[in-house]
Coordinates of N, CA, C and O in Angstrom, one line a residue:
X1 N 61.9 -51.1 162.6 CA 63.0 -52.1 162.6 C 62.7 -53.3 161.5 O 63.5 -53.9 161.3
X2 N 61.5 -53.3 161.5 CA 61.5 -54.6 160.6 C 61.8 -54.1 158.9 O 61.5 -55.4 158.3
X3 N 61.5 -53.1 158.4 CA 61.4 -52.6 157.1 C 63.3 -52.7 156.9 O 63.9 -51.6 157.5
X4 N 63.8 -52.8 155.4 CA 64.9 -52.4 155.1 C 64.9 -51.0 154.3 O 65.9 -50.7 153.6
X5 N 63.8 -50.6 153.7 CA 63.6 -49.7 153.0 C 63.9 -49.9 151.6 O 64.4 -48.6 151.0
X6 N 64.2 -51.3 151.2 CA 64.6 -51.4 150.0 C 63.8 -51.2 148.6 O 64.0 -51.0 147.7
X7 N 62.3 -50.7 149.2 CA 61.4 -50.3 148.2 C 61.0 -49.3 148.7 O 60.4 -48.9 150.2
X8 N 60.5 -48.1 148.0 CA 60.1 -46.7 148.3 C 59.3 -46.6 148.7 O 58.0 -46.9 148.4
X9 N 59.2 -46.2 150.2 CA 58.2 -46.1 150.9 C 57.4 -44.8 150.5 O 57.9 -43.7 150.3
X10 N 55.8 -44.7 150.6 CA 55.2 -44.1 150.6 C 54.0 -43.8 151.5 O 53.5 -45.1 152.0
X11 N 53.7 -42.9 152.1 CA 52.3 -42.4 152.8 C 50.9 -43.1 152.2 O 50.7 -43.0 151.0
X12 N 50.4 -43.2 153.1 CA 48.7 -43.4 152.9 C 48.5 -42.0 152.2 O 47.4 -42.1 150.8
X13 N 48.8 -40.7 152.4 CA 48.6 -39.5 151.7 C 48.8 -39.5 150.6 O 48.0 -39.1 149.6
X14 N 50.0 -40.0 150.2 CA 50.7 -39.8 149.0 C 49.8 -40.9 148.0 O 50.0 -40.7 147.0
X15 N 49.4 -42.1 148.8 CA 48.7 -43.3 147.6 C 47.6 -42.2 147.2 O 47.0 -42.6 145.9
X16 N 46.9 -41.6 148.0 CA 45.8 -41.4 147.5 C 45.7 -40.2 146.5 O 44.9 -39.9 145.8
X17 N 47.0 -39.4 146.1 CA 46.9 -38.7 145.4 C 47.7 -39.3 144.0 O 48.2 -38.5 142.9
X18 N 47.9 -40.3 144.0 CA 48.2 -41.1 142.8 C 47.4 -41.4 141.7 O 46.4 -41.9 142.0
X19 N 47.7 -41.5 140.4 CA 46.6 -41.8 139.5 C 47.3 -42.7 138.7 O 48.8 -43.0 138.7
X20 N 46.5 -44.0 138.0 CA 47.0 -45.0 137.3 C 48.2 -45.5 137.9 O 49.3 -45.9 137.1
X21 N 47.3 -45.8 138.8 CA 48.7 -47.3 139.5 C 48.0 -48.6 139.5 O 46.9 -48.9 139.2
X22 N 48.9 -49.5 139.8 CA 48.9 -51.1 140.2 C 49.0 -51.2 141.5 O 49.9 -51.1 142.0
X23 N 47.9 -51.2 142.1 CA 47.7 -51.4 143.6 C 47.5 -52.9 143.8 O 46.8 -53.5 143.7
X24 N 48.8 -53.8 144.7 CA 48.7 -54.8 145.4 C 48.5 -55.1 146.3 O 49.3 -54.8 146.8
X25 N 47.9 -56.1 146.5 CA 47.7 -56.6 148.1 C 48.4 -57.8 148.5 O 48.0 -58.8 147.7
X26 N 49.4 -58.0 149.2 CA 50.4 -59.2 149.2 C 50.1 -59.8 150.0 O 50.9 -60.8 150.8
X27 N 48.9 -59.7 150.9 CA 48.6 -60.5 152.2 C 47.7 -61.9 151.9 O 47.6 -62.2 150.4
X28 N 47.6 -62.9 152.4 CA 46.8 -63.8 152.2 C 45.4 -63.9 151.6 O 44.8 -62.8 152.2
X29 N 45.0 -65.1 151.2 CA 43.3 -64.6 150.7 C 42.9 -64.3 151.6 O 41.6 -63.5 151.4
X30 N 42.6 -64.8 152.7 CA 41.5 -65.1 153.6 C 41.8 -63.5 154.3 O 40.8 -62.8 154.8
X31 N 42.8 -62.7 154.5 CA 42.8 -61.5 154.7 C 42.3 -60.5 153.6 O 41.8 -59.6 154.3
X32 N 42.9 -60.9 152.6 CA 42.2 -59.9 151.5 C 40.7 -60.1 151.5 O 39.9 -58.9 151.2
X33 N 40.0 -60.9 151.8 CA 38.3 -61.2 151.6 C 37.7 -60.4 152.7 O 37.0 -60.0 152.5
X34 N 38.4 -60.1 154.0 CA 37.9 -59.6 155.2 C 37.8 -58.1 154.5 O 37.0 -57.7 154.7
X35 N 38.8 -57.6 154.2 CA 39.0 -56.3 153.6 C 40.5 -55.8 153.0 O 41.4 -56.6 153.1
X36 N 40.2 -54.9 152.2 CA 41.5 -54.5 151.3 C 40.9 -53.1 151.0 O 40.0 -52.6 150.8
X37 N 42.0 -52.2 150.4 CA 42.3 -51.2 149.6 C 41.2 -51.2 148.5 O 41.3 -52.0 147.6
X38 N 40.3 -50.3 148.5 CA 39.6 -50.1 146.8 C 40.4 -50.3 146.0 O 41.5 -49.4 145.9
X39 N 40.3 -51.3 144.8 CA 40.8 -50.9 143.7 C 42.1 -52.0 143.8 O 43.0 -52.1 142.5
X40 N 42.7 -52.2 144.9 CA 44.1 -53.7 145.2 C 43.4 -54.9 144.5 O 42.5 -55.1 144.5
X41 N 44.5 -55.3 143.5 CA 44.1 -56.7 143.4 C 45.0 -57.4 144.3 O 45.7 -57.1 144.7
X42 N 44.4 -58.7 144.3 CA 44.6 -59.8 145.2 C 46.4 -60.0 144.5 O 46.4 -60.9 143.4
X43 N 47.2 -60.2 145.0 CA 48.7 -60.6 144.7 C 49.3 -62.1 145.3 O 49.5 -63.3 145.1
X44 N 48.8 -61.9 146.7 CA 49.3 -63.1 148.0 C 50.8 -62.9 147.9 O 51.5 -62.2 147.3
X45 N 51.1 -63.6 149.5 CA 52.9 -63.5 149.6 C 53.3 -64.8 149.3 O 54.1 -65.1 148.7
X46 N 52.6 -65.9 149.8 CA 53.0 -67.6 149.6 C 52.8 -67.8 148.0 O 53.9 -68.4 147.5
X47 N 51.9 -67.3 147.6 CA 51.4 -67.6 146.4 C 52.1 -66.7 145.1 O 51.6 -66.6 144.2
X48 N 53.1 -65.8 145.5 CA 53.4 -64.6 144.6 C 53.9 -65.5 143.6 O 54.9 -66.5 143.3
X49 N 53.4 -64.8 142.5 CA 53.9 -65.5 141.2 C 53.8 -63.8 140.2 O 53.0 -63.4 139.4
X50 N 55.3 -63.8 139.9 CA 55.8 -62.5 139.0 C 55.4 -62.5 137.5 O 54.9 -61.6 136.8
X51 N 54.7 -64.1 137.0 CA 54.2 -64.3 135.8 C 52.8 -63.0 135.4 O 52.1 -62.9 134.3
X52 N 52.2 -63.1 136.7 CA 51.2 -62.0 136.6 C 51.4 -60.9 136.1 O 50.1 -60.1 135.6
X53 N 52.5 -60.3 136.0 CA 52.7 -58.8 136.0 C 53.4 -59.1 134.2 O 53.9 -57.9 133.9
X54 N 53.4 -59.8 133.2 CA 54.3 -60.2 132.3 C 53.4 -59.4 131.5 O 54.3 -58.5 130.4
X55 N 52.4 -58.8 131.4 CA 51.6 -57.9 130.3 C 51.4 -56.4 131.0 O 51.1 -55.7 130.0
X56 N 52.2 -56.2 132.0 CA 52.3 -54.8 132.3 C 53.6 -54.1 132.1 O 54.8 -54.8 132.3
X57 N 53.7 -52.9 131.7 CA 54.8 -52.0 131.2 C 55.5 -52.2 132.6 O 54.9 -51.7 133.3
X58 N 56.8 -51.9 132.3 CA 58.1 -52.0 133.4 C 57.9 -50.4 133.8 O 58.3 -50.4 135.1
X59 N 57.0 -49.3 133.3 CA 57.5 -48.4 134.0 C 56.0 -47.9 135.0 O 55.9 -46.9 135.4
X60 N 55.2 -48.9 134.5 CA 53.8 -48.8 135.4 C 54.3 -48.4 137.1 O 54.9 -49.3 137.5
X61 N 53.3 -47.4 137.6 CA 53.7 -47.1 139.1 C 53.0 -48.3 139.6 O 51.8 -48.7 139.7
X62 N 53.8 -49.4 140.7 CA 52.8 -50.4 141.6 C 53.4 -50.3 143.0 O 54.0 -49.9 143.2
X63 N 52.1 -50.2 143.7 CA 52.0 -49.8 145.0 C 51.5 -51.0 145.7 O 50.7 -51.7 145.4
X64 N 53.0 -51.6 146.4 CA 52.1 -53.1 147.3 C 52.1 -52.9 148.8 O 52.7 -51.6 149.3
X65 N 51.0 -53.3 149.3 CA 50.7 -53.6 150.7 C 50.5 -54.4 151.1 O 50.1 -55.6 150.9
X66 N 50.9 -55.0 152.8 CA 50.3 -55.7 153.6 C 49.8 -55.4 154.9 O 49.0 -54.6 154.6
X67 N 50.3 -56.0 155.9 CA 49.4 -55.6 157.0 C 50.3 -54.4 157.7 O 49.5 -53.1 158.2
X68 N 51.7 -54.6 158.1 CA 52.3 -53.5 158.3 C 53.6 -52.9 157.1 O 54.6 -52.0 157.6
X69 N 53.6 -54.0 156.1 CA 54.8 -53.4 155.3 C 56.1 -54.3 155.5 O 56.5 -54.2 154.3
X70 N 55.9 -55.5 155.8 CA 57.3 -56.2 155.8 C 56.9 -57.3 154.6 O 58.0 -57.3 154.0
X71 N 55.9 -58.0 154.4 CA 55.7 -59.1 153.3 C 55.8 -58.2 152.4 O 56.0 -58.8 151.4
X72 N 55.0 -57.1 151.9 CA 55.0 -56.5 150.9 C 56.3 -55.8 150.4 O 56.4 -55.8 149.2
X73 N 57.4 -55.3 151.4 CA 58.5 -54.9 150.9 C 59.2 -56.3 150.2 O 59.9 -56.1 149.3
X74 N 59.1 -57.7 150.9 CA 59.6 -58.6 150.1 C 59.1 -58.9 149.0 O 60.3 -58.9 147.8
X75 N 58.2 -58.8 148.7 CA 57.3 -58.9 147.2 C 57.8 -57.5 146.3 O 58.2 -58.0 145.1
X76 N 57.7 -56.3 146.6 CA 58.4 -55.4 146.0 C 59.6 -55.7 145.5 O 60.2 -55.1 144.4
X77 N 60.5 -56.0 146.5 CA 61.8 -56.9 146.0 C 62.1 -57.3 144.7 O 62.9 -56.9 143.6
X78 N 61.2 -58.5 144.6 CA 60.9 -59.4 143.8 C 60.6 -58.5 142.3 O 60.8 -59.2 141.2
X79 N 59.6 -58.0 142.8 CA 59.1 -57.3 141.6 C 60.0 -56.3 140.5 O 60.3 -56.0 139.6
X80 N 60.8 -55.6 141.8 CA 62.0 -54.6 141.3 C 62.8 -55.7 140.4 O 63.3 -55.1 139.1
X81 N 63.3 -57.1 140.9 CA 64.2 -57.4 140.2 C 63.6 -58.1 138.8 O 64.3 -58.3 137.8
X82 N 62.3 -58.0 138.6 CA 61.5 -58.4 137.0 C 62.1 -57.0 136.3 O 61.5 -57.0 135.1
X83 N 62.7 -55.9 137.1 CA 62.7 -55.1 136.0 C 61.8 -53.7 136.2 O 62.0 -52.8 135.1
X84 N 60.8 -53.9 136.9 CA 59.7 -52.5 137.2 C 60.8 -51.4 137.8 O 61.4 -51.8 138.9
X85 N 60.6 -50.4 137.4 CA 61.4 -48.9 137.8 C 60.3 -48.1 138.7 O 60.9 -47.4 139.5
X86 N 59.1 -48.4 139.1 CA 58.5 -47.7 140.1 C 57.4 -48.1 140.9 O 56.2 -48.3 140.5
X87 N 58.3 -49.0 141.6 CA 57.6 -49.7 142.6 C 57.4 -49.0 144.1 O 58.6 -48.6 144.4
X88 N 56.6 -49.0 145.0 CA 56.3 -48.2 146.0 C 55.6 -48.9 147.5 O 55.1 -50.0 146.8
X89 N 56.5 -49.3 148.4 CA 55.5 -49.9 149.7 C 54.8 -49.0 150.4 O 55.4 -47.9 150.4
X90 N 53.6 -49.2 150.7 CA 53.0 -48.5 151.5 C 53.1 -48.4 152.8 O 53.3 -49.7 153.7
X91 N 54.0 -47.4 153.4 CA 54.5 -47.7 154.8 C 53.4 -47.8 155.7 O 52.3 -46.6 155.9
X92 N 53.5 -48.8 156.6 CA 52.5 -49.0 157.6 C 51.3 -49.8 157.0 O 50.4 -50.4 157.6
X93 N 51.3 -49.8 155.6 CA 50.6 -50.7 154.8 C 49.0 -50.6 155.3 O 48.7 -49.7 155.7
X94 N 48.1 -51.5 155.3 CA 46.9 -51.1 155.5 C 46.2 -51.0 157.0 O 45.6 -50.3 157.3
X95 N 47.5 -51.6 157.9 CA 46.8 -51.3 159.2 C 47.1 -49.3 159.6 O 46.4 -48.5 160.1
X96 N 48.2 -48.7 158.7 CA 48.3 -47.3 158.7 C 47.3 -46.7 158.0 O 46.7 -45.7 158.6
X97 N 46.8 -47.4 157.0 CA 45.5 -46.9 156.2 C 44.7 -46.7 156.8 O 44.0 -45.8 156.7
X98 N 44.2 -47.9 157.3 CA 42.6 -47.4 158.7 C 43.1 -46.4 159.8 O 42.2 -46.3 160.2
X99 N 44.2 -46.8 160.3 CA 44.4 -45.7 161.2 C 44.3 -44.7 161.0 O 43.9 -43.3 162.4
X100 N 44.4 -44.1 160.0 CA 44.2 -42.6 159.3 C 43.0 -42.5 158.8 O 42.5 -41.3 158.4
X101 N 42.0 -43.4 159.0 CA 40.4 -43.0 158.7 C 40.0 -43.4 157.3 O 39.4 -43.1 156.8
X102 N 41.1 -44.2 156.6 CA 40.8 -44.4 155.2 C 39.7 -45.5 155.2 O 39.8 -46.6 156.0
X103 N 39.1 -45.5 154.4 CA 38.1 -46.9 153.7 C 38.7 -48.0 153.3 O 40.0 -47.9 152.6
X104 N 37.9 -49.0 153.4 CA 38.3 -50.3 153.2 C 37.1 -51.1 152.5 O 36.1 -50.6 153.3
X105 N 37.2 -52.0 151.7 CA 36.0 -52.5 151.2 C 36.1 -54.3 151.5 O 37.6 -54.9 151.5
X106 N 35.2 -54.9 151.2 CA 35.4 -56.5 151.7 C 35.4 -57.0 150.3 O 35.5 -56.6 149.1
X107 N 35.2 -58.7 150.2 CA 35.1 -59.3 148.9 C 34.0 -59.2 148.0 O 34.4 -59.3 146.7
X108 N 32.9 -58.2 148.6 CA 32.3 -58.1 147.4 C 31.8 -56.7 147.0 O 31.3 -55.9 146.7
X109 N 33.4 -56.0 147.7 CA 33.5 -54.6 147.2 C 32.6 -53.6 148.0 O 32.3 -52.5 147.5
X110 N 31.9 -54.0 148.8 CA 31.3 -53.1 149.9 C 32.0 -52.8 150.9 O 33.1 -53.5 151.3
X111 N 32.1 -51.0 151.5 CA 32.6 -50.8 152.7 C 32.5 -51.6 154.0 O 31.4 -52.0 153.9
X112 N 33.4 -51.7 154.4 CA 33.6 -52.4 155.8 C 34.6 -51.5 156.9 O 35.2 -50.8 156.6
X113 N 34.1 -52.0 158.3 CA 34.9 -51.4 159.2 C 35.5 -53.0 159.7 O 36.6 -52.2 160.7
X114 N 35.8 -53.9 159.4 CA 36.7 -54.9 159.8 C 38.2 -55.0 159.0 O 38.3 -54.4 157.9
X115 N 38.8 -55.3 159.7 CA 40.5 -55.5 158.8 C 41.2 -56.8 159.7 O 41.3 -56.9 160.9
X116 N 42.0 -57.6 158.8 CA 42.4 -58.8 158.9 C 43.6 -58.5 159.8 O 44.3 -58.3 159.0
X117 N 44.0 -58.8 160.9 CA 45.1 -58.4 161.6 C 46.0 -59.2 161.7 O 46.9 -59.4 162.6
X118 N 45.9 -60.3 160.7 CA 46.7 -61.6 160.9 C 46.9 -62.7 162.0 O 46.7 -63.6 161.8
X119 N 47.4 -62.0 163.1 CA 47.0 -62.8 164.3 C 46.5 -61.8 165.6 O 46.8 -60.6 165.2
X120 N 46.6 -62.3 166.8 CA 46.3 -61.5 167.8 C 47.2 -60.5 168.1 O 47.4 -59.4 168.5
X121 N 48.6 -61.1 167.9 CA 49.9 -60.3 168.4 C 50.0 -59.4 167.4 O 50.2 -58.0 167.9
X122 N 49.7 -59.1 166.2 CA 49.9 -58.2 165.0 C 48.8 -57.2 165.4 O 48.7 -55.7 164.7
X123 N 47.5 -57.6 166.0 CA 46.2 -56.8 165.6 C 46.7 -55.2 166.7 O 45.9 -54.5 166.9
X124 N 47.5 -55.5 167.5 CA 48.2 -54.5 168.7 C 48.4 -53.0 167.6 O 48.3 -51.6 168.1
X125 N 48.7 -53.2 166.5 CA 49.0 -52.1 165.3 C 47.6 -51.4 164.3 O 48.2 -50.4 163.9
X126 N 46.8 -52.1 165.0 CA 45.6 -51.5 164.4 C 44.9 -50.6 165.7 O 44.7 -51.0 166.8
X127 N 44.9 -49.2 165.8 CA 44.3 -48.8 166.8 C 42.8 -48.9 167.5 O 42.3 -48.9 166.3
X128 N 42.9 -48.7 168.2 CA 41.2 -49.2 168.8 C 40.5 -48.1 168.5 O 41.2 -46.9 168.2
X129 N 39.2 -48.6 168.0 CA 38.1 -47.9 167.8 C 38.5 -47.7 166.0 O 37.5 -47.0 165.1
X130 N 39.6 -47.8 165.6 CA 39.6 -47.5 163.9 C 39.2 -48.7 163.1 O 38.9 -47.9 161.7
X131 N 39.0 -49.9 163.7 CA 38.3 -51.1 163.1 C 38.5 -52.1 163.8 O 39.0 -52.2 165.0
X132 N 37.5 -52.7 163.1 CA 37.3 -54.3 163.9 C 38.0 -55.2 163.5 O 38.3 -55.4 162.3
X133 N 38.6 -56.0 164.4 CA 39.9 -56.4 164.5 C 39.6 -58.2 164.2 O 38.9 -58.8 164.9
X134 N 39.9 -58.9 163.3 CA 39.5 -60.2 162.8 C 40.7 -60.9 162.6 O 41.9 -60.6 162.0
X135 N 41.0 -62.0 163.3 CA 42.2 -63.1 163.1 C 41.9 -64.4 163.1 O 40.8 -64.7 163.3

């Protein structure tokens, strides 16, 4: 109910099968530093700057994610407004990624079992035992 589906959703399984993508983490820096999907670049939400994409070809497949998909959908919309034609939102975002048993890495690119859940309320969306919840 939180998403408008204005950015094409993809599943974690579909993401794992994509090649040559630009993977953007739309969470805040402290969330990204705790863990992120390997290969993801930090873009942020509050600090979003579309100019960071100025040298990226408009047909590049771009996948955005956040905690559950709301913030990434909003930034995905802005990226589409810049003329990018292959923008996808990871459905369920990093919470669904870890709930399905997929790995994450910390800011040193080391494997971790922690995930920043934004706050205590949002932590309910990470299934017990799937990741150590940090907020």
